[in-house]
Amino acid sequence: QVQLVESGGGLVQAGGSLRLSCAVSGSIFAADTMDWYQQAPGKQRDLVATITRDGSTYYADSVKGRFTISRDNSKNTVYLQMSNLKPEDTAVYYCRAFIRTKPYWGQGTQVTVAS
């Protein structure tokens, strides 16, 4: 059974940094495209950043220059380095991984940015 386990969320002051991790387990296949999404209370789940297996990246305009997505294919793990955090970044962050065209989601990790 494929599972995505996220870690690294927490409470941070505005201007601070956090690093999220998402590890894929239970699959004999490597993940293809991997993403991070954010969902604030009462809002839809929005794409934050995407990384392909060969390392091509995409960022939402709201996080460009502040967030960096990366991955370690040997560990089937994706990371999200978040810097210069703002209160509006407060949300539950979810990772998603495509494995042989099927999407899998993590359980989410809370990020709270205090002003």
Short mmCIF file of N, CA and C in Angstrom, two decimals:
data_model
loop_
_atom_site.label_atom_id
_atom_site.label_comp_id
_atom_site.label_asym_id
_atom_site.label_seq_id
_atom_site.Cartn_x
_atom_site.Cartn_y
_atom_site.Cartn_z
N GLN A 1 0.84 -1.19 0.00
CA GLN A 1 0.00 0.00 0.00
C GLN A 1 0.88 1.24 0.00
N VAL A 2 0.64 2.11 -0.99
CA VAL A 2 1.44 3.32 -1.11
C VAL A 2 0.99 4.33 -0.05
N GLN A 3 1.96 4.93 0.62
CA GLN A 3 1.69 5.98 1.59
C GLN A 3 2.65 7.14 1.38
N LEU A 4 2.13 8.35 1.59
CA LEU A 4 2.95 9.55 1.58
C LEU A 4 2.92 10.12 2.99
N VAL A 5 4.08 10.28 3.59
CA VAL A 5 4.16 10.76 4.96
C VAL A 5 4.88 12.10 4.97
N GLU A 6 4.15 13.13 5.40
CA GLU A 6 4.70 14.49 5.45
C GLU A 6 5.21 14.80 6.85
N SER A 7 6.17 15.70 6.91
CA SER A 7 6.68 16.17 8.19
C SER A 7 7.28 17.55 8.00
N GLY A 8 7.51 18.24 9.12
CA GLY A 8 8.21 19.52 9.06
C GLY A 8 7.35 20.74 9.30
N GLY A 9 6.04 20.56 9.42
CA GLY A 9 5.19 21.70 9.69
C GLY A 9 5.36 22.21 11.11
N GLY A 10 4.72 23.34 11.39
CA GLY A 10 4.79 23.89 12.74
C GLY A 10 4.42 25.36 12.77
N LEU A 11 4.75 25.99 13.90
CA LEU A 11 4.48 27.40 14.12
C LEU A 11 5.77 28.19 13.96
N VAL A 12 5.70 29.25 13.18
CA VAL A 12 6.89 30.07 12.93
C VAL A 12 6.47 31.54 12.87
N GLN A 13 7.38 32.42 13.23
CA GLN A 13 7.12 33.85 13.13
C GLN A 13 7.25 34.29 11.67
N ALA A 14 6.53 35.35 11.34
CA ALA A 14 6.64 35.93 10.00
C ALA A 14 8.11 36.25 9.71
N GLY A 15 8.53 35.93 8.49
CA GLY A 15 9.92 36.11 8.10
C GLY A 15 10.78 34.90 8.34
N GLY A 16 10.24 33.93 9.04
CA GLY A 16 10.99 32.72 9.35
C GLY A 16 10.94 31.70 8.23
N SER A 17 11.52 30.52 8.52
CA SER A 17 11.63 29.46 7.51
C SER A 17 11.20 28.13 8.09
N LEU A 18 10.72 27.28 7.20
CA LEU A 18 10.41 25.89 7.52
C LEU A 18 10.75 25.03 6.32
N ARG A 19 11.06 23.76 6.58
CA ARG A 19 11.31 22.81 5.52
C ARG A 19 10.37 21.61 5.69
N LEU A 20 9.53 21.41 4.69
CA LEU A 20 8.62 20.27 4.69
C LEU A 20 9.23 19.11 3.92
N SER A 21 8.94 17.90 4.38
CA SER A 21 9.38 16.69 3.69
C SER A 21 8.19 15.78 3.44
N CYS A 22 8.25 15.02 2.38
CA CYS A 22 7.20 14.06 2.06
C CYS A 22 7.86 12.82 1.47
N ALA A 23 7.76 11.72 2.19
CA ALA A 23 8.40 10.48 1.78
C ALA A 23 7.36 9.48 1.30
N VAL A 24 7.64 8.87 0.16
CA VAL A 24 6.76 7.85 -0.42
C VAL A 24 7.24 6.48 0.06
N SER A 25 6.32 5.67 0.55
CA SER A 25 6.66 4.32 0.96
C SER A 25 5.64 3.34 0.39
N GLY A 26 6.02 2.07 0.35
CA GLY A 26 5.10 1.04 -0.09
C GLY A 26 5.00 0.87 -1.59
N SER A 27 5.88 1.50 -2.34
CA SER A 27 5.84 1.38 -3.80
C SER A 27 7.17 0.86 -4.31
N ILE A 28 7.09 -0.07 -5.26
CA ILE A 28 8.33 -0.54 -5.88
C ILE A 28 8.70 0.34 -7.06
N PHE A 29 7.81 1.28 -7.41
CA PHE A 29 8.05 2.19 -8.52
C PHE A 29 8.43 3.58 -7.99
N ALA A 30 9.26 4.26 -8.74
CA ALA A 30 9.64 5.62 -8.37
C ALA A 30 8.50 6.57 -8.69
N ALA A 31 8.39 7.62 -7.91
CA ALA A 31 7.38 8.64 -8.18
C ALA A 31 7.77 9.44 -9.40
N ASP A 32 6.77 9.86 -10.15
CA ASP A 32 7.01 10.75 -11.28
C ASP A 32 6.88 12.19 -10.78
N THR A 33 5.94 12.96 -11.32
CA THR A 33 5.76 14.33 -10.85
C THR A 33 5.29 14.34 -9.39
N MET A 34 5.85 15.26 -8.62
CA MET A 34 5.47 15.43 -7.22
C MET A 34 5.13 16.90 -7.00
N ASP A 35 4.12 17.13 -6.17
CA ASP A 35 3.61 18.49 -5.95
C ASP A 35 3.44 18.78 -4.47
N TRP A 36 3.37 20.08 -4.17
CA TRP A 36 2.89 20.55 -2.88
C TRP A 36 1.69 21.45 -3.11
N TYR A 37 0.68 21.25 -2.29
CA TYR A 37 -0.53 22.07 -2.30
C TYR A 37 -0.71 22.70 -0.92
N GLN A 38 -1.45 23.80 -0.88
CA GLN A 38 -1.81 24.41 0.39
C GLN A 38 -3.32 24.61 0.44
N GLN A 39 -3.88 24.43 1.64
CA GLN A 39 -5.31 24.65 1.82
C GLN A 39 -5.53 25.41 3.11
N ALA A 40 -5.94 26.67 2.97
CA ALA A 40 -6.25 27.50 4.13
C ALA A 40 -7.69 27.21 4.57
N PRO A 41 -8.03 27.51 5.81
CA PRO A 41 -9.39 27.25 6.30
C PRO A 41 -10.45 27.90 5.43
N GLY A 42 -11.43 27.12 5.01
CA GLY A 42 -12.53 27.63 4.21
C GLY A 42 -12.21 27.91 2.75
N LYS A 43 -10.99 27.52 2.33
CA LYS A 43 -10.59 27.80 0.95
C LYS A 43 -10.29 26.50 0.22
N GLN A 44 -10.17 26.59 -1.10
CA GLN A 44 -9.86 25.42 -1.89
C GLN A 44 -8.39 25.08 -1.77
N ARG A 45 -8.06 23.87 -2.16
CA ARG A 45 -6.68 23.41 -2.14
C ARG A 45 -5.99 23.93 -3.40
N ASP A 46 -4.92 24.70 -3.22
CA ASP A 46 -4.22 25.34 -4.34
C ASP A 46 -2.82 24.77 -4.52
N LEU A 47 -2.41 24.68 -5.79
CA LEU A 47 -1.07 24.21 -6.11
C LEU A 47 -0.03 25.26 -5.71
N VAL A 48 1.00 24.81 -5.03
CA VAL A 48 2.10 25.69 -4.61
C VAL A 48 3.32 25.50 -5.51
N ALA A 49 3.71 24.25 -5.71
CA ALA A 49 4.92 23.98 -6.50
C ALA A 49 4.88 22.55 -7.01
N THR A 50 5.56 22.36 -8.15
CA THR A 50 5.62 21.06 -8.82
C THR A 50 7.05 20.78 -9.22
N ILE A 51 7.44 19.50 -9.16
CA ILE A 51 8.75 19.10 -9.65
C ILE A 51 8.60 17.78 -10.38
N THR A 52 9.17 17.72 -11.58
CA THR A 52 9.15 16.48 -12.35
C THR A 52 10.31 15.59 -11.92
N ARG A 53 10.34 14.37 -12.45
CA ARG A 53 11.39 13.45 -12.04
C ARG A 53 12.76 13.96 -12.46
N ASP A 54 12.81 14.67 -13.58
CA ASP A 54 14.12 15.17 -14.04
C ASP A 54 14.47 16.53 -13.45
N GLY A 55 13.61 17.04 -12.56
CA GLY A 55 13.97 18.26 -11.82
C GLY A 55 13.38 19.56 -12.34
N SER A 56 12.56 19.51 -13.36
CA SER A 56 11.91 20.73 -13.81
C SER A 56 10.89 21.17 -12.76
N THR A 57 10.81 22.48 -12.54
CA THR A 57 9.95 22.99 -11.47
C THR A 57 8.96 24.04 -11.96
N TYR A 58 7.90 24.19 -11.18
CA TYR A 58 6.89 25.22 -11.39
C TYR A 58 6.50 25.76 -10.02
N TYR A 59 6.27 27.08 -9.95
CA TYR A 59 5.86 27.70 -8.70
C TYR A 59 4.65 28.61 -8.93
N ALA A 60 3.76 28.63 -7.97
CA ALA A 60 2.69 29.62 -7.98
C ALA A 60 3.31 31.01 -7.79
N ASP A 61 2.69 32.00 -8.37
CA ASP A 61 3.23 33.36 -8.28
C ASP A 61 3.40 33.81 -6.83
N SER A 62 2.51 33.37 -5.96
CA SER A 62 2.51 33.83 -4.57
C SER A 62 3.73 33.36 -3.79
N VAL A 63 4.43 32.33 -4.28
CA VAL A 63 5.57 31.80 -3.52
C VAL A 63 6.89 31.91 -4.28
N LYS A 64 6.86 32.40 -5.50
CA LYS A 64 8.10 32.52 -6.27
C LYS A 64 9.12 33.37 -5.54
N GLY A 65 10.35 32.87 -5.50
CA GLY A 65 11.41 33.60 -4.83
C GLY A 65 11.47 33.34 -3.33
N ARG A 66 10.46 32.68 -2.77
CA ARG A 66 10.45 32.40 -1.33
C ARG A 66 10.48 30.90 -1.04
N PHE A 67 9.86 30.11 -1.87
CA PHE A 67 9.78 28.66 -1.68
C PHE A 67 10.63 27.95 -2.73
N THR A 68 11.22 26.83 -2.34
CA THR A 68 12.00 26.01 -3.27
C THR A 68 11.59 24.55 -3.11
N ILE A 69 11.19 23.95 -4.22
CA ILE A 69 10.85 22.53 -4.21
C ILE A 69 12.05 21.75 -4.72
N SER A 70 12.30 20.60 -4.10
CA SER A 70 13.40 19.73 -4.52
C SER A 70 13.02 18.29 -4.22
N ARG A 71 13.82 17.36 -4.72
CA ARG A 71 13.51 15.96 -4.47
C ARG A 71 14.77 15.14 -4.44
N ASP A 72 14.69 14.02 -3.77
CA ASP A 72 15.75 13.03 -3.73
C ASP A 72 15.16 11.74 -4.29
N ASN A 73 15.46 11.45 -5.53
CA ASN A 73 14.86 10.28 -6.18
C ASN A 73 15.30 8.98 -5.52
N SER A 74 16.49 8.97 -4.96
CA SER A 74 16.97 7.74 -4.31
C SER A 74 16.16 7.41 -3.06
N LYS A 75 15.54 8.45 -2.48
CA LYS A 75 14.72 8.27 -1.28
C LYS A 75 13.23 8.40 -1.57
N ASN A 76 12.88 8.65 -2.83
CA ASN A 76 11.47 8.87 -3.20
C ASN A 76 10.83 9.91 -2.28
N THR A 77 11.55 11.01 -2.11
CA THR A 77 11.15 12.06 -1.17
C THR A 77 11.17 13.41 -1.86
N VAL A 78 10.17 14.24 -1.54
CA VAL A 78 10.11 15.60 -2.04
C VAL A 78 10.15 16.56 -0.86
N TYR A 79 10.77 17.72 -1.08
CA TYR A 79 10.94 18.72 -0.03
C TYR A 79 10.35 20.06 -0.48
N LEU A 80 9.99 20.87 0.49
CA LEU A 80 9.58 22.24 0.21
C LEU A 80 10.26 23.14 1.24
N GLN A 81 11.26 23.88 0.78
CA GLN A 81 11.94 24.85 1.64
C GLN A 81 11.17 26.16 1.54
N MET A 82 10.67 26.62 2.68
CA MET A 82 9.86 27.83 2.70
C MET A 82 10.60 28.90 3.49
N SER A 83 10.84 30.03 2.86
CA SER A 83 11.56 31.13 3.50
C SER A 83 10.73 32.40 3.44
N ASN A 84 11.12 33.36 4.27
CA ASN A 84 10.39 34.64 4.33
C ASN A 84 8.88 34.39 4.42
N LEU A 85 8.51 33.54 5.34
CA LEU A 85 7.10 33.16 5.47
C LEU A 85 6.24 34.33 5.90
N LYS A 86 5.02 34.34 5.38
CA LYS A 86 4.06 35.39 5.66
C LYS A 86 2.82 34.79 6.33
N PRO A 87 2.07 35.58 7.08
CA PRO A 87 0.85 35.04 7.72
C PRO A 87 -0.11 34.40 6.71
N GLU A 88 -0.14 34.93 5.49
CA GLU A 88 -1.04 34.37 4.49
C GLU A 88 -0.59 33.00 3.96
N ASP A 89 0.61 32.56 4.36
CA ASP A 89 1.07 31.21 4.02
C ASP A 89 0.48 30.17 4.97
N THR A 90 -0.19 30.62 6.03
CA THR A 90 -0.79 29.69 6.99
C THR A 90 -1.80 28.80 6.30
N ALA A 91 -1.60 27.48 6.43
CA ALA A 91 -2.45 26.51 5.74
C ALA A 91 -2.01 25.11 6.13
N VAL A 92 -2.82 24.15 5.72
CA VAL A 92 -2.37 22.76 5.74
C VAL A 92 -1.71 22.49 4.38
N TYR A 93 -0.52 21.93 4.43
CA TYR A 93 0.23 21.65 3.21
C TYR A 93 0.18 20.15 2.93
N TYR A 94 -0.20 19.82 1.69
CA TYR A 94 -0.33 18.44 1.26
C TYR A 94 0.67 18.15 0.14
N CYS A 95 1.27 16.99 0.16
CA CYS A 95 2.06 16.57 -0.99
C CYS A 95 1.26 15.57 -1.80
N ARG A 96 1.57 15.55 -3.08
CA ARG A 96 0.94 14.61 -4.01
C ARG A 96 2.04 14.02 -4.87
N ALA A 97 1.93 12.74 -5.16
CA ALA A 97 2.90 12.07 -6.02
C ALA A 97 2.15 11.22 -7.04
N PHE A 98 2.61 11.28 -8.27
CA PHE A 98 2.07 10.41 -9.31
C PHE A 98 2.99 9.20 -9.44
N ILE A 99 2.40 8.03 -9.32
CA ILE A 99 3.13 6.78 -9.49
C ILE A 99 2.41 5.97 -10.54
N ARG A 100 3.08 5.78 -11.67
CA ARG A 100 2.48 5.10 -12.81
C ARG A 100 1.11 5.69 -13.12
N THR A 101 1.06 7.00 -13.25
CA THR A 101 -0.08 7.85 -13.63
C THR A 101 -1.17 7.96 -12.55
N LYS A 102 -1.03 7.27 -11.43
CA LYS A 102 -2.05 7.35 -10.39
C LYS A 102 -1.60 8.33 -9.30
N PRO A 103 -2.47 9.26 -8.89
CA PRO A 103 -2.10 10.23 -7.85
C PRO A 103 -2.31 9.69 -6.45
N TYR A 104 -1.37 10.00 -5.59
CA TYR A 104 -1.46 9.66 -4.17
C TYR A 104 -1.23 10.92 -3.36
N TRP A 105 -1.96 11.05 -2.24
CA TRP A 105 -1.89 12.24 -1.40
C TRP A 105 -1.38 11.89 0.00
N GLY A 106 -0.67 12.84 0.58
CA GLY A 106 -0.30 12.73 1.98
C GLY A 106 -1.44 13.20 2.86
N GLN A 107 -1.24 13.09 4.17
CA GLN A 107 -2.29 13.41 5.13
C GLN A 107 -2.32 14.89 5.48
N GLY A 108 -1.28 15.62 5.09
CA GLY A 108 -1.24 17.05 5.35
C GLY A 108 -0.44 17.38 6.60
N THR A 109 0.20 18.54 6.57
CA THR A 109 0.93 19.04 7.73
C THR A 109 0.62 20.53 7.89
N GLN A 110 0.34 20.93 9.12
CA GLN A 110 -0.08 22.30 9.39
C GLN A 110 1.11 23.23 9.47
N VAL A 111 1.00 24.35 8.76
CA VAL A 111 1.99 25.43 8.86
C VAL A 111 1.24 26.67 9.33
N THR A 112 1.69 27.24 10.42
CA THR A 112 1.08 28.44 10.96
C THR A 112 2.14 29.52 11.08
N VAL A 113 1.88 30.67 10.46
CA VAL A 113 2.82 31.78 10.48
C VAL A 113 2.21 32.90 11.30
N ALA A 114 2.85 33.22 12.41
CA ALA A 114 2.36 34.27 13.30
C ALA A 114 2.92 35.63 12.89
N SER A 115 2.06 36.64 12.97
CA SER A 115 2.51 37.99 12.59
C SER A 115 3.17 38.69 13.75
#
